[in-house]
Amino acid sequence: MKITEGAKSILKKLKSSGYEAYVVGGAVRNSLLGKPYADYDFTTSATPEEILGVFCDCNTFAPGIKHGTVCVEIDGEVYEITSFRSDGEYADSRHPSSVSFVRSLDEDLCRRDFTVNAMCFDGERIIDKLGGREDCRDKIIRAIGDPIRRFEEDALRILRALRFASKLSFKIEENTKRAIFARKRLLNNISAERIAAELSEILLGESCEEVLLEYAEIICEVIPELAPCIGFDQKNRYHTFDVYGHSVRAVGHTPPVLELRLAALLHDIGKPSTFRMGEDGQGHFYGHARVSGEIANSVLLRLKLRAAVREEVVRLIAFHDYPIVPPESPDDDKYLLRSLNKFGEKTLFRILDIKRADNLSKAPFTAARIAEIDALSDRLRALLDKKPCFDIRALAVNGRDMTSLGFKGREVGERLEMLLSAVIEGRVENDREKLIEYVKTT
Ligand code: ATP
Ligand code: MG
């Protein structure tokens, strides 16, 4: 296994001071899988105080010293070194009520979550005491020891199992899987922040669609608002899947960007509560985009997701069925410019991404919509290449110009808005002289 010079020097320093030291966890796993790894976790027989002693000539800090973790800076990189540990009893499926530092590697490896995460590297060879290498080869996530007990100790491991299944495209071993379902209720003991962090990782994984389908019940444990979507028959000829199945397939059709994946997962969450059977014998969901946006907002508030992410997700959901160009004049660029003004470039492309994913997850005969969305994206790109003006800030005149023309207070903004509309509609060029002339005569 290849490790950086800094990582080598950490192993060397600890060993030459008489301690055992290893790289452990994700880096070892990913090196075996041929996947990239950038952050190293170290495990050592030295206690936290002893680690601080060994690295007394380096920058060190230890906010997690109670749990045995010391951070050491080498060549501008920060490395986390943790003492061999065995966790005491867990009182609340969250935090061990005590951790004890131990001198044996075996005990430290046994407190880790999954076999594939419990291999270590001593600088020369990979040490695998729990069958991690075999499980890597067979693409299996397997809890170490009794899975029920391990999830009772720390229920976050339930979501970690889904995270690794999604990121690595592994299957969860049968006993581990049964324990996940049997102990899913314990997820209620886990803090919102930790749930949000794992959920985000699950959503960004390559196999998230498979994981979200197979572990729907677990996802609904952390987002109960999704439960009514499972098996909800849309009774609509455009749809071949139930609301949850459709949403999860939409997730699979978005690029791995958190805002897009969350928006795809939650974009129809308001469908069960807005369902009406129409006289045409079809299910309809009037206003579902707005309702879905509202439900998504409360879900993401509860999960304490960053406000900027939450707001963007809600915007994408609320406008996922917004007509960017009206059907009666689909070729008029002024509608594209208005949408650019309303959403900004980044969000507008994301709305198109959601629309594409949404349509790719409907009945196959709706494929024509996808070609339309692709054509719209191409047109939007071509239009943006011409650096058009779609924002007040890009107008060739500003508020001061309006003031010198004698406009006051609210009039200033109103005049600028009027000019922007005129530019977007092609009634006047975005040219200073022409705009001033225009505003004087209208
Ligand atoms: P990634 O590549 O996503 O960082 P990782 O395996 O390095 O994956 P980390 O969360 O960085 O995951 O944790 C480092 C190691 O610490 C894990 O490989 C595992 O051995 C151990 N570990 C982390 N969290 C837990 C937990 N909740 N229970 C038991 N062991 C854990
Ligand atoms: Mg890691």
Tab-separated table of C-alpha atoms and ligand atoms in Angstrom:
chain	number	residue	atom	x	y	z
A	1	MET	CA	0.000	0.000	0.000
A	2	LYS	CA	1.299	3.478	-0.944
A	3	ILE	CA	1.234	6.135	1.758
A	4	THR	CA	2.479	9.722	1.845
A	5	GLU	CA	5.856	10.701	3.286
A	6	GLY	CA	4.058	12.379	6.188
A	7	ALA	CA	2.142	9.178	6.967
A	8	LYS	CA	5.377	7.173	6.779
A	9	SER	CA	7.079	9.519	9.234
A	10	ILE	CA	4.194	9.116	11.721
A	11	LEU	CA	4.533	5.333	11.690
A	12	LYS	CA	8.322	5.618	11.960
A	13	LYS	CA	8.313	8.057	14.871
A	14	LEU	CA	5.863	6.065	16.935
A	15	LYS	CA	7.658	2.801	16.251
A	16	SER	CA	11.112	4.162	17.054
A	17	SER	CA	9.716	5.341	20.390
A	18	GLY	CA	8.744	1.757	21.144
A	19	TYR	CA	5.034	1.780	20.251
A	20	GLU	CA	3.018	-0.149	17.717
A	21	ALA	CA	1.500	2.028	14.984
A	22	TYR	CA	-0.664	1.371	11.956
A	23	VAL	CA	-2.713	3.067	9.274
A	24	VAL	CA	-6.252	1.735	9.764
A	25	GLY	CA	-9.734	1.965	8.289
A	26	GLY	CA	-10.827	3.652	5.083
A	27	ALA	CA	-7.390	4.205	3.546
A	28	VAL	CA	-6.416	0.531	3.853
A	29	ARG	CA	-9.822	-0.580	2.543
A	30	ASN	CA	-9.703	1.782	-0.429
A	31	SER	CA	-6.115	0.860	-1.309
A	32	LEU	CA	-7.196	-2.796	-1.562
A	33	LEU	CA	-10.150	-1.786	-3.715
A	34	GLY	CA	-7.996	0.372	-5.979
A	35	LYS	CA	-10.027	3.436	-4.954
A	36	PRO	CA	-8.530	6.811	-4.058
A	37	TYR	CA	-7.831	7.675	-0.409
A	38	ALA	CA	-6.559	10.918	0.947
A	39	ASP	CA	-7.134	10.890	4.670
A	40	TYR	CA	-5.352	8.495	6.926
A	41	ASP	CA	-6.463	7.289	10.323
A	42	PHE	CA	-3.755	5.913	12.585
A	43	THR	CA	-4.070	3.564	15.499
A	44	THR	CA	-1.310	3.087	18.056
A	45	SER	CA	-0.472	1.395	21.341
A	46	ALA	CA	0.663	4.788	22.696
A	47	THR	CA	-1.790	6.570	25.014
A	48	PRO	CA	-2.866	10.105	24.025
A	49	GLU	CA	-0.313	11.643	26.419
A	50	GLU	CA	2.388	9.400	24.984
A	51	ILE	CA	1.431	10.443	21.432
A	52	LEU	CA	1.740	14.106	22.462
A	53	GLY	CA	5.159	13.284	23.897
A	54	VAL	CA	6.374	11.574	20.706
A	55	PHE	CA	5.289	14.546	18.592
A	56	CYS	CA	6.376	17.282	21.014
A	57	ASP	CA	8.402	18.936	18.219
A	58	CYS	CA	5.319	19.171	15.922
A	59	ASN	CA	2.161	21.213	15.993
A	60	THR	CA	-0.409	19.145	17.873
A	61	PHE	CA	-3.935	19.683	19.098
A	62	ALA	CA	-6.314	17.296	20.749
A	63	PRO	CA	-9.966	18.329	20.948
A	64	GLY	CA	-10.904	14.636	20.983
A	65	ILE	CA	-8.380	13.553	23.597
A	66	LYS	CA	-11.083	11.996	25.802
A	67	HIS	CA	-11.754	9.537	22.992
A	68	GLY	CA	-8.044	9.002	22.458
A	69	THR	CA	-7.569	11.104	19.344
A	70	VAL	CA	-4.656	13.478	18.841
A	71	CYS	CA	-4.108	15.583	15.703
A	72	VAL	CA	-0.554	16.078	14.467
A	73	GLU	CA	0.520	18.492	11.750
A	74	ILE	CA	3.310	17.383	9.418
A	75	ASP	CA	4.317	19.320	6.288
A	76	GLY	CA	1.093	21.302	6.518
A	77	GLU	CA	-1.062	18.128	6.601
A	78	VAL	CA	-3.067	17.208	9.686
A	79	TYR	CA	-3.133	13.532	10.670
A	80	GLU	CA	-5.439	11.928	13.255
A	81	ILE	CA	-3.830	9.412	15.573
A	82	THR	CA	-5.998	7.402	17.950
A	83	SER	CA	-4.854	5.208	20.806
A	84	PHE	CA	-5.853	1.528	20.797
A	85	ARG	CA	-9.231	1.632	22.459
A	86	SER	CA	-11.934	-0.678	23.567
A	87	ASP	CA	-15.292	0.910	24.151
A	88	GLY	CA	-17.087	0.414	27.463
A	89	GLU	CA	-20.832	-0.090	27.794
A	90	TYR	CA	-23.040	2.100	25.650
A	91	ALA	CA	-25.807	3.606	27.726
A	92	ASP	CA	-27.830	5.170	24.927
A	93	SER	CA	-26.936	3.610	21.518
A	94	ARG	CA	-24.799	6.658	20.932
A	95	HIS	CA	-21.839	7.323	23.133
A	96	PRO	CA	-19.792	4.748	24.977
A	97	SER	CA	-20.154	5.640	28.651
A	98	SER	CA	-16.430	5.013	28.995
A	99	VAL	CA	-13.538	4.268	26.692
A	100	SER	CA	-10.534	2.402	27.937
A	101	PHE	CA	-7.158	2.553	26.350
A	102	VAL	CA	-5.733	-0.905	25.747
A	103	ARG	CA	-2.372	-2.189	24.608
A	104	SER	CA	-3.570	-4.795	22.123
A	105	LEU	CA	-4.287	-4.197	18.472
A	106	ASP	CA	-6.802	-7.066	18.410
A	107	GLU	CA	-9.075	-5.356	20.935
A	108	ASP	CA	-8.900	-2.114	18.996
A	109	LEU	CA	-9.839	-3.824	15.732
A	110	CYS	CA	-12.792	-5.614	17.357
A	111	ARG	CA	-14.438	-2.343	18.470
A	112	ARG	CA	-14.565	-1.135	14.839
A	113	ASP	CA	-17.759	-1.375	12.815
A	114	PHE	CA	-17.258	-3.569	9.744
A	115	THR	CA	-14.671	-6.140	8.678
A	116	VAL	CA	-13.659	-4.073	5.645
A	117	ASN	CA	-12.917	-1.139	7.989
A	118	ALA	CA	-10.779	-3.142	10.399
A	119	MET	CA	-7.671	-3.841	8.365
A	120	CYS	CA	-4.451	-2.048	9.100
A	121	PHE	CA	-1.069	-1.381	7.507
A	122	ASP	CA	2.168	-1.375	9.470
A	123	GLY	CA	4.281	0.358	6.814
A	124	GLU	CA	5.144	-2.888	5.061
A	125	ARG	CA	2.179	-5.198	4.946
A	126	ILE	CA	-1.570	-5.210	5.407
A	127	ILE	CA	-2.776	-6.978	8.539
A	128	ASP	CA	-6.233	-8.527	8.322
A	129	LYS	CA	-7.444	-10.360	11.395
A	130	LEU	CA	-11.198	-10.322	10.809
A	131	GLY	CA	-11.657	-11.371	7.192
A	132	GLY	CA	-11.779	-7.871	5.722
A	133	ARG	CA	-9.759	-8.803	2.668
A	134	GLU	CA	-12.153	-11.587	1.733
A	135	ASP	CA	-15.176	-9.322	2.280
A	136	CYS	CA	-13.549	-6.660	0.091
A	137	ARG	CA	-13.106	-9.256	-2.624
A	138	ASP	CA	-16.717	-10.451	-2.277
A	139	LYS	CA	-18.028	-6.872	-1.893
A	140	ILE	CA	-19.660	-7.473	1.467
A	141	ILE	CA	-20.365	-5.188	4.440
A	142	ARG	CA	-20.321	-7.386	7.530
A	143	ALA	CA	-20.578	-6.214	11.136
A	144	ILE	CA	-17.782	-7.329	13.426
A	145	GLY	CA	-19.137	-9.616	16.154
A	146	ASP	CA	-22.856	-9.832	16.934
A	147	PRO	CA	-24.557	-7.292	14.650
A	148	ILE	CA	-27.537	-6.757	16.965
A	149	ARG	CA	-25.198	-5.857	19.806
A	150	ARG	CA	-23.066	-3.647	17.588
A	151	PHE	CA	-26.103	-1.620	16.439
A	152	GLU	CA	-27.364	-1.431	20.013
A	153	GLU	CA	-23.999	0.037	21.031
A	154	ASP	CA	-24.080	2.667	18.297
A	155	ALA	CA	-27.094	2.947	16.026
A	156	LEU	CA	-25.266	5.305	13.676
A	157	ARG	CA	-23.585	2.140	12.369
A	158	ILE	CA	-26.920	1.285	10.707
A	159	LEU	CA	-26.552	4.313	8.441
A	160	ARG	CA	-22.806	3.736	8.076
A	161	ALA	CA	-23.579	0.264	6.685
A	162	LEU	CA	-25.885	1.856	4.101
A	163	ARG	CA	-23.263	4.497	3.379
A	164	PHE	CA	-20.556	1.957	2.546
A	165	ALA	CA	-23.020	-0.198	0.546
A	166	SER	CA	-23.905	2.896	-1.487
A	167	LYS	CA	-20.396	4.304	-1.899
A	168	LEU	CA	-18.592	1.030	-2.588
A	169	SER	CA	-21.475	-0.783	-4.349
A	170	PHE	CA	-21.268	-3.585	-1.763
A	171	LYS	CA	-24.090	-5.784	-0.443
A	172	ILE	CA	-24.827	-5.950	3.264
A	173	GLU	CA	-24.374	-9.464	4.656
A	174	GLU	CA	-27.660	-11.227	5.628
A	175	ASN	CA	-27.226	-11.291	9.430
A	176	THR	CA	-26.075	-7.683	9.437
A	177	LYS	CA	-29.029	-6.771	7.223
A	178	ARG	CA	-31.533	-8.493	9.515
A	179	ALA	CA	-30.072	-6.664	12.509
A	180	ILE	CA	-30.372	-3.350	10.653
A	181	PHE	CA	-34.105	-3.868	10.219
A	182	ALA	CA	-34.537	-5.287	13.711
A	183	ARG	CA	-32.858	-2.306	15.408
A	184	LYS	CA	-33.897	0.547	13.091
A	185	ARG	CA	-35.856	2.207	15.922
A	186	LEU	CA	-32.585	3.017	17.697
A	187	LEU	CA	-31.892	5.600	14.997
A	188	ASN	CA	-34.224	7.849	16.984
A	189	ASN	CA	-31.442	8.193	19.574
A	190	ILE	CA	-29.012	9.669	17.054
A	191	SER	CA	-28.497	13.414	16.678
A	192	ALA	CA	-29.862	15.188	13.615
A	193	GLU	CA	-26.400	16.345	12.547
A	194	ARG	CA	-24.931	12.854	12.478
A	195	ILE	CA	-27.961	11.489	10.613
A	196	ALA	CA	-27.748	14.290	8.047
A	197	ALA	CA	-24.038	13.643	7.494
A	198	GLU	CA	-24.557	9.920	6.834
A	199	LEU	CA	-27.686	10.460	4.742
A	200	SER	CA	-25.751	12.892	2.562
A	201	GLU	CA	-23.002	10.300	2.045
A	202	ILE	CA	-25.577	7.607	1.208
A	203	LEU	CA	-27.186	9.890	-1.383
A	204	LEU	CA	-23.863	10.698	-3.030
A	205	GLY	CA	-22.835	7.057	-3.427
A	206	GLU	CA	-22.719	5.306	-6.765
A	207	SER	CA	-25.270	2.659	-5.744
A	208	CYS	CA	-27.626	4.902	-3.795
A	209	GLU	CA	-30.611	3.980	-5.946
A	210	GLU	CA	-30.270	0.274	-5.044
A	211	VAL	CA	-29.672	1.073	-1.367
A	212	LEU	CA	-32.640	3.466	-1.145
A	213	LEU	CA	-34.914	0.798	-2.632
A	214	GLU	CA	-33.635	-2.110	-0.562
A	215	TYR	CA	-33.524	-0.098	2.689
A	216	ALA	CA	-36.612	2.089	2.175
A	217	GLU	CA	-37.781	1.254	5.704
A	218	ILE	CA	-34.559	2.590	7.174
A	219	ILE	CA	-34.743	5.801	5.142
A	220	CYS	CA	-38.316	6.261	6.421
A	221	GLU	CA	-37.069	5.869	9.968
A	222	VAL	CA	-35.087	9.094	9.520
A	223	ILE	CA	-37.574	10.749	7.119
A	224	PRO	CA	-40.976	9.417	8.240
A	225	GLU	CA	-42.667	11.891	5.873
A	226	LEU	CA	-41.595	9.578	3.021
A	227	ALA	CA	-43.479	6.581	4.393
A	228	PRO	CA	-46.828	7.387	2.696
A	229	CYS	CA	-44.968	7.493	-0.663
A	230	ILE	CA	-43.998	3.831	-0.413
A	231	GLY	CA	-46.432	1.805	-2.491
A	232	PHE	CA	-48.539	4.894	-3.274
A	233	ASP	CA	-50.185	4.101	-6.620
A	234	GLN	CA	-50.289	7.274	-8.729
A	235	LYS	CA	-53.152	5.972	-10.898
A	236	ASN	CA	-51.729	8.033	-13.712
A	237	ARG	CA	-50.702	6.811	-17.135
A	238	TYR	CA	-47.450	8.790	-17.107
A	239	HIS	CA	-46.235	6.813	-14.129
A	240	THR	CA	-45.168	3.184	-13.902
A	241	PHE	CA	-43.790	3.345	-10.350
A	242	ASP	CA	-45.258	4.188	-6.963
A	243	VAL	CA	-44.253	7.641	-5.627
A	244	TYR	CA	-41.263	6.339	-3.636
A	245	GLY	CA	-40.024	4.102	-6.462
A	246	HIS	CA	-40.316	6.984	-8.903
A	247	SER	CA	-38.474	9.387	-6.578
A	248	VAL	CA	-35.628	6.974	-5.913
A	249	ARG	CA	-35.178	6.329	-9.623
A	250	ALA	CA	-35.064	10.090	-10.128
A	251	VAL	CA	-32.245	10.230	-7.544
A	252	GLY	CA	-30.368	7.683	-9.660
A	253	HIS	CA	-30.752	9.917	-12.712
A	254	THR	CA	-29.217	13.043	-11.125
A	255	PRO	CA	-25.504	13.874	-11.026
A	256	PRO	CA	-23.954	13.321	-7.568
A	257	VAL	CA	-24.607	16.797	-6.151
A	258	LEU	CA	-26.209	16.883	-2.689
A	259	GLU	CA	-28.830	19.526	-3.519
A	260	LEU	CA	-29.932	17.624	-6.635
A	261	ARG	CA	-30.074	14.259	-4.910
A	262	LEU	CA	-32.068	15.588	-1.948
A	263	ALA	CA	-34.412	17.441	-4.292
A	264	ALA	CA	-34.975	14.312	-6.397
A	265	LEU	CA	-35.660	12.193	-3.300
A	266	LEU	CA	-38.186	14.666	-1.880
A	267	HIS	CA	-39.630	16.248	-5.048
A	268	ASP	CA	-42.952	14.382	-4.888
A	269	ILE	CA	-43.212	13.928	-1.112
A	270	GLY	CA	-46.409	16.031	-1.181
A	271	LYS	CA	-48.142	13.732	-3.678
A	272	PRO	CA	-49.963	11.429	-1.245
A	273	SER	CA	-51.568	14.404	0.510
A	274	THR	CA	-52.606	16.186	-2.714
A	275	PHE	CA	-53.968	13.152	-4.605
A	276	ARG	CA	-57.354	13.591	-6.291
A	277	MET	CA	-59.012	11.142	-8.649
A	278	GLY	CA	-59.974	13.131	-11.755
A	279	GLU	CA	-63.092	12.745	-13.872
A	280	ASP	CA	-60.746	11.495	-16.598
A	281	GLY	CA	-60.032	8.437	-14.457
A	282	GLN	CA	-56.481	9.611	-13.787
A	283	GLY	CA	-54.822	10.528	-10.511
A	284	HIS	CA	-53.938	14.246	-10.219
A	285	PHE	CA	-51.795	16.086	-7.707
A	286	TYR	CA	-52.603	19.792	-8.042
A	287	GLY	CA	-50.198	21.974	-6.115
A	288	HIS	CA	-47.977	19.046	-5.163
A	289	ALA	CA	-44.747	20.874	-6.032
A	290	ARG	CA	-45.468	23.629	-3.517
A	291	VAL	CA	-46.631	21.177	-0.841
A	292	SER	CA	-43.590	18.962	-1.469
A	293	GLY	CA	-41.366	22.032	-1.034
A	294	GLU	CA	-43.021	22.804	2.299
A	295	ILE	CA	-42.667	19.249	3.594
A	296	ALA	CA	-39.049	19.087	2.385
A	297	ASN	CA	-38.332	22.344	4.201
A	298	SER	CA	-39.542	20.950	7.515
A	299	VAL	CA	-37.659	17.667	6.982
A	300	LEU	CA	-34.406	19.473	6.248
A	301	LEU	CA	-34.898	21.915	9.128
A	302	ARG	CA	-35.311	18.985	11.493
A	303	LEU	CA	-32.192	17.318	10.074
A	304	LYS	CA	-30.351	20.630	10.590
A	305	LEU	CA	-28.975	20.722	7.088
A	306	ARG	CA	-27.086	23.891	6.200
A	307	ALA	CA	-29.552	26.694	5.385
A	308	ALA	CA	-28.068	27.311	1.929
A	309	VAL	CA	-28.500	23.646	0.969
A	310	ARG	CA	-32.013	23.497	2.402
A	311	GLU	CA	-33.137	26.662	0.627
A	312	GLU	CA	-31.782	25.489	-2.717
A	313	VAL	CA	-33.414	22.053	-2.350
A	314	VAL	CA	-36.767	23.637	-1.523
A	315	ARG	CA	-36.476	25.956	-4.537
A	316	LEU	CA	-35.658	23.047	-6.863
A	317	ILE	CA	-38.638	21.074	-5.558
A	318	ALA	CA	-41.112	23.944	-5.617
A	319	PHE	CA	-40.228	24.705	-9.253
A	320	HIS	CA	-39.629	21.188	-10.580
A	321	ASP	CA	-42.724	21.431	-12.752
A	322	TYR	CA	-42.402	25.143	-13.576
A	323	PRO	CA	-42.730	25.812	-17.308
A	324	ILE	CA	-39.431	27.453	-18.253
A	325	VAL	CA	-40.826	28.313	-21.684
A	326	PRO	CA	-44.583	28.530	-22.349
A	327	PRO	CA	-45.981	25.878	-24.712
A	328	GLU	CA	-47.475	28.571	-26.984
A	329	SER	CA	-44.135	30.226	-27.791
A	330	PRO	CA	-41.408	27.778	-26.868
A	331	ASP	CA	-38.752	29.407	-29.081
A	332	ASP	CA	-38.832	32.937	-27.676
A	333	ASP	CA	-35.577	33.627	-25.806
A	334	LYS	CA	-37.182	36.247	-23.604
A	335	TYR	CA	-38.688	33.440	-21.495
A	336	LEU	CA	-35.248	31.910	-20.998
A	337	LEU	CA	-33.929	35.317	-19.959
A	338	ARG	CA	-36.803	35.761	-17.509
A	339	SER	CA	-36.097	32.353	-16.004
A	340	LEU	CA	-32.420	33.264	-15.737
A	341	ASN	CA	-33.465	36.416	-13.925
A	342	LYS	CA	-35.805	34.512	-11.611
A	343	PHE	CA	-33.482	31.643	-10.668
A	344	GLY	CA	-29.935	32.563	-11.679
A	345	GLU	CA	-27.851	30.421	-14.005
A	346	LYS	CA	-26.807	27.662	-11.575
A	347	THR	CA	-30.254	26.996	-10.143
A	348	LEU	CA	-31.897	27.109	-13.568
A	349	PHE	CA	-29.592	24.356	-14.872
A	350	ARG	CA	-30.324	22.391	-11.705
A	351	ILE	CA	-34.080	22.728	-12.288
A	352	LEU	CA	-33.489	21.283	-15.749
A	353	ASP	CA	-31.462	18.441	-14.159
A	354	ILE	CA	-34.400	17.648	-11.867
A	355	LYS	CA	-36.875	17.808	-14.750
A	356	ARG	CA	-34.676	15.433	-16.777
A	357	ALA	CA	-34.340	12.979	-13.862
A	358	ASP	CA	-38.087	13.214	-13.167
A	359	ASN	CA	-38.984	12.368	-16.757
A	360	LEU	CA	-36.391	9.605	-17.031
A	361	SER	CA	-38.220	7.923	-14.141
A	362	LYS	CA	-41.691	7.997	-15.682
A	363	ALA	CA	-43.368	5.689	-18.225
A	364	PRO	CA	-41.076	5.145	-21.242
A	365	PHE	CA	-43.489	6.829	-23.690
A	366	THR	CA	-42.749	10.216	-22.068
A	367	ALA	CA	-39.207	10.123	-23.537
A	368	ALA	CA	-39.991	13.004	-25.912
A	369	ARG	CA	-39.961	15.343	-22.897
A	370	ILE	CA	-36.344	14.417	-22.248
A	371	ALA	CA	-35.289	15.493	-25.747
A	372	GLU	CA	-37.107	18.816	-25.150
A	373	ILE	CA	-35.282	19.351	-21.866
A	374	ASP	CA	-31.916	18.573	-23.473
A	375	ALA	CA	-32.674	20.977	-26.314
A	376	LEU	CA	-33.602	23.658	-23.773
A	377	SER	CA	-30.298	23.143	-21.913
A	378	ASP	CA	-28.402	23.498	-25.212
A	379	ARG	CA	-30.289	26.678	-26.086
A	380	LEU	CA	-29.625	28.082	-22.652
A	381	ARG	CA	-25.891	27.426	-23.021
A	382	ALA	CA	-25.801	29.027	-26.480
A	383	LEU	CA	-27.692	32.046	-25.151
A	384	LEU	CA	-25.337	32.436	-22.178
A	385	ASP	CA	-22.356	32.344	-24.542
A	386	LYS	CA	-23.618	35.658	-25.910
A	387	LYS	CA	-23.387	37.146	-22.376
A	388	PRO	CA	-26.945	38.472	-22.380
A	389	CYS	CA	-28.261	40.867	-19.757
A	390	PHE	CA	-30.845	39.259	-17.470
A	391	ASP	CA	-30.073	40.953	-14.184
A	392	ILE	CA	-30.401	44.550	-12.973
A	393	ARG	CA	-26.741	44.479	-11.940
A	394	ALA	CA	-25.738	43.827	-15.554
A	395	LEU	CA	-27.668	46.838	-16.928
A	396	ALA	CA	-25.491	49.519	-18.508
A	397	VAL	CA	-27.128	52.065	-16.193
A	398	ASN	CA	-27.527	52.069	-12.413
A	399	GLY	CA	-29.407	53.723	-9.568
A	400	ARG	CA	-27.220	56.814	-9.619
A	401	ASP	CA	-28.086	57.407	-13.289
A	402	MET	CA	-31.776	57.255	-12.384
A	403	THR	CA	-31.255	59.725	-9.525
A	404	SER	CA	-29.485	62.183	-11.819
A	405	LEU	CA	-32.432	61.919	-14.188
A	406	GLY	CA	-34.629	63.091	-11.310
A	407	PHE	CA	-36.169	59.828	-10.123
A	408	LYS	CA	-36.566	59.437	-6.376
A	409	GLY	CA	-37.082	56.690	-3.778
A	410	ARG	CA	-39.017	53.693	-5.032
A	411	GLU	CA	-39.097	55.102	-8.581
A	412	VAL	CA	-35.383	54.338	-8.955
A	413	GLY	CA	-35.856	50.575	-8.583
A	414	GLU	CA	-39.053	50.609	-10.640
A	415	ARG	CA	-37.325	52.390	-13.545
A	416	LEU	CA	-34.442	49.920	-13.480
A	417	GLU	CA	-36.897	46.971	-13.467
A	418	MET	CA	-38.732	48.532	-16.394
A	419	LEU	CA	-35.455	48.905	-18.307
A	420	LEU	CA	-34.451	45.324	-17.580
A	421	SER	CA	-37.811	44.073	-18.931
A	422	ALA	CA	-37.348	46.196	-22.036
A	423	VAL	CA	-33.843	44.776	-22.582
A	424	ILE	CA	-35.025	41.179	-22.035
A	425	GLU	CA	-37.890	41.708	-24.466
A	426	GLY	CA	-35.575	43.218	-27.081
A	427	ARG	CA	-37.235	46.662	-27.084
A	428	VAL	CA	-33.989	48.440	-26.316
A	429	GLU	CA	-30.304	47.505	-26.388
A	430	ASN	CA	-28.308	47.278	-23.158
A	431	ASP	CA	-26.379	50.439	-24.043
A	432	ARG	CA	-26.032	53.370	-21.679
A	433	GLU	CA	-27.058	56.170	-24.081
A	434	LYS	CA	-29.950	54.169	-25.498
A	435	LEU	CA	-31.223	53.206	-22.057
A	436	ILE	CA	-31.148	56.818	-20.870
A	437	GLU	CA	-32.972	57.922	-23.983
A	438	TYR	CA	-35.501	55.109	-23.485
A	439	VAL	CA	-36.213	55.894	-19.852
A	440	LYS	CA	-36.735	59.597	-20.676
A	441	THR	CA	-39.329	58.784	-23.344
A	442	THR	CA	-41.321	56.067	-21.566
B	1	ATP	P1	-14.205	7.124	4.587
B	1	ATP	O1	-13.346	6.647	3.473
B	1	ATP	O2	-15.608	7.416	4.164
B	1	ATP	O3	-13.580	8.181	5.460
B	1	ATP	P2	-13.638	5.414	6.836
B	1	ATP	O4	-13.743	3.924	6.909
B	1	ATP	O5	-12.293	6.013	6.929
B	1	ATP	O6	-14.384	5.810	5.505
B	1	ATP	P3	-14.333	7.064	9.078
B	1	ATP	O7	-15.682	7.568	9.464
B	1	ATP	O8	-13.294	8.037	8.651
B	1	ATP	O9	-14.598	5.981	7.937
B	1	ATP	O10	-13.810	6.209	10.300
B	1	ATP	C1	-12.495	5.662	10.348
B	1	ATP	C2	-12.525	4.270	10.946
B	1	ATP	O11	-12.973	4.338	12.313
B	1	ATP	C3	-13.484	3.313	10.270
B	1	ATP	O12	-12.871	2.681	9.170
B	1	ATP	C4	-13.801	2.348	11.391
B	1	ATP	O13	-12.766	1.404	11.551
B	1	ATP	C5	-13.812	3.230	12.621
B	1	ATP	N1	-15.149	3.781	12.944
B	1	ATP	C6	-15.651	4.986	12.599
B	1	ATP	N2	-16.885	5.184	13.084
B	1	ATP	C7	-17.195	4.073	13.767
B	1	ATP	C8	-18.331	3.648	14.527
B	1	ATP	N3	-19.414	4.428	14.636
B	1	ATP	N4	-18.279	2.434	15.115
B	1	ATP	C9	-17.187	1.653	15.018
B	1	ATP	N5	-16.099	1.971	14.316
B	1	ATP	C10	-16.086	3.170	13.698
B	2	MG	MG	-11.752	8.126	7.051
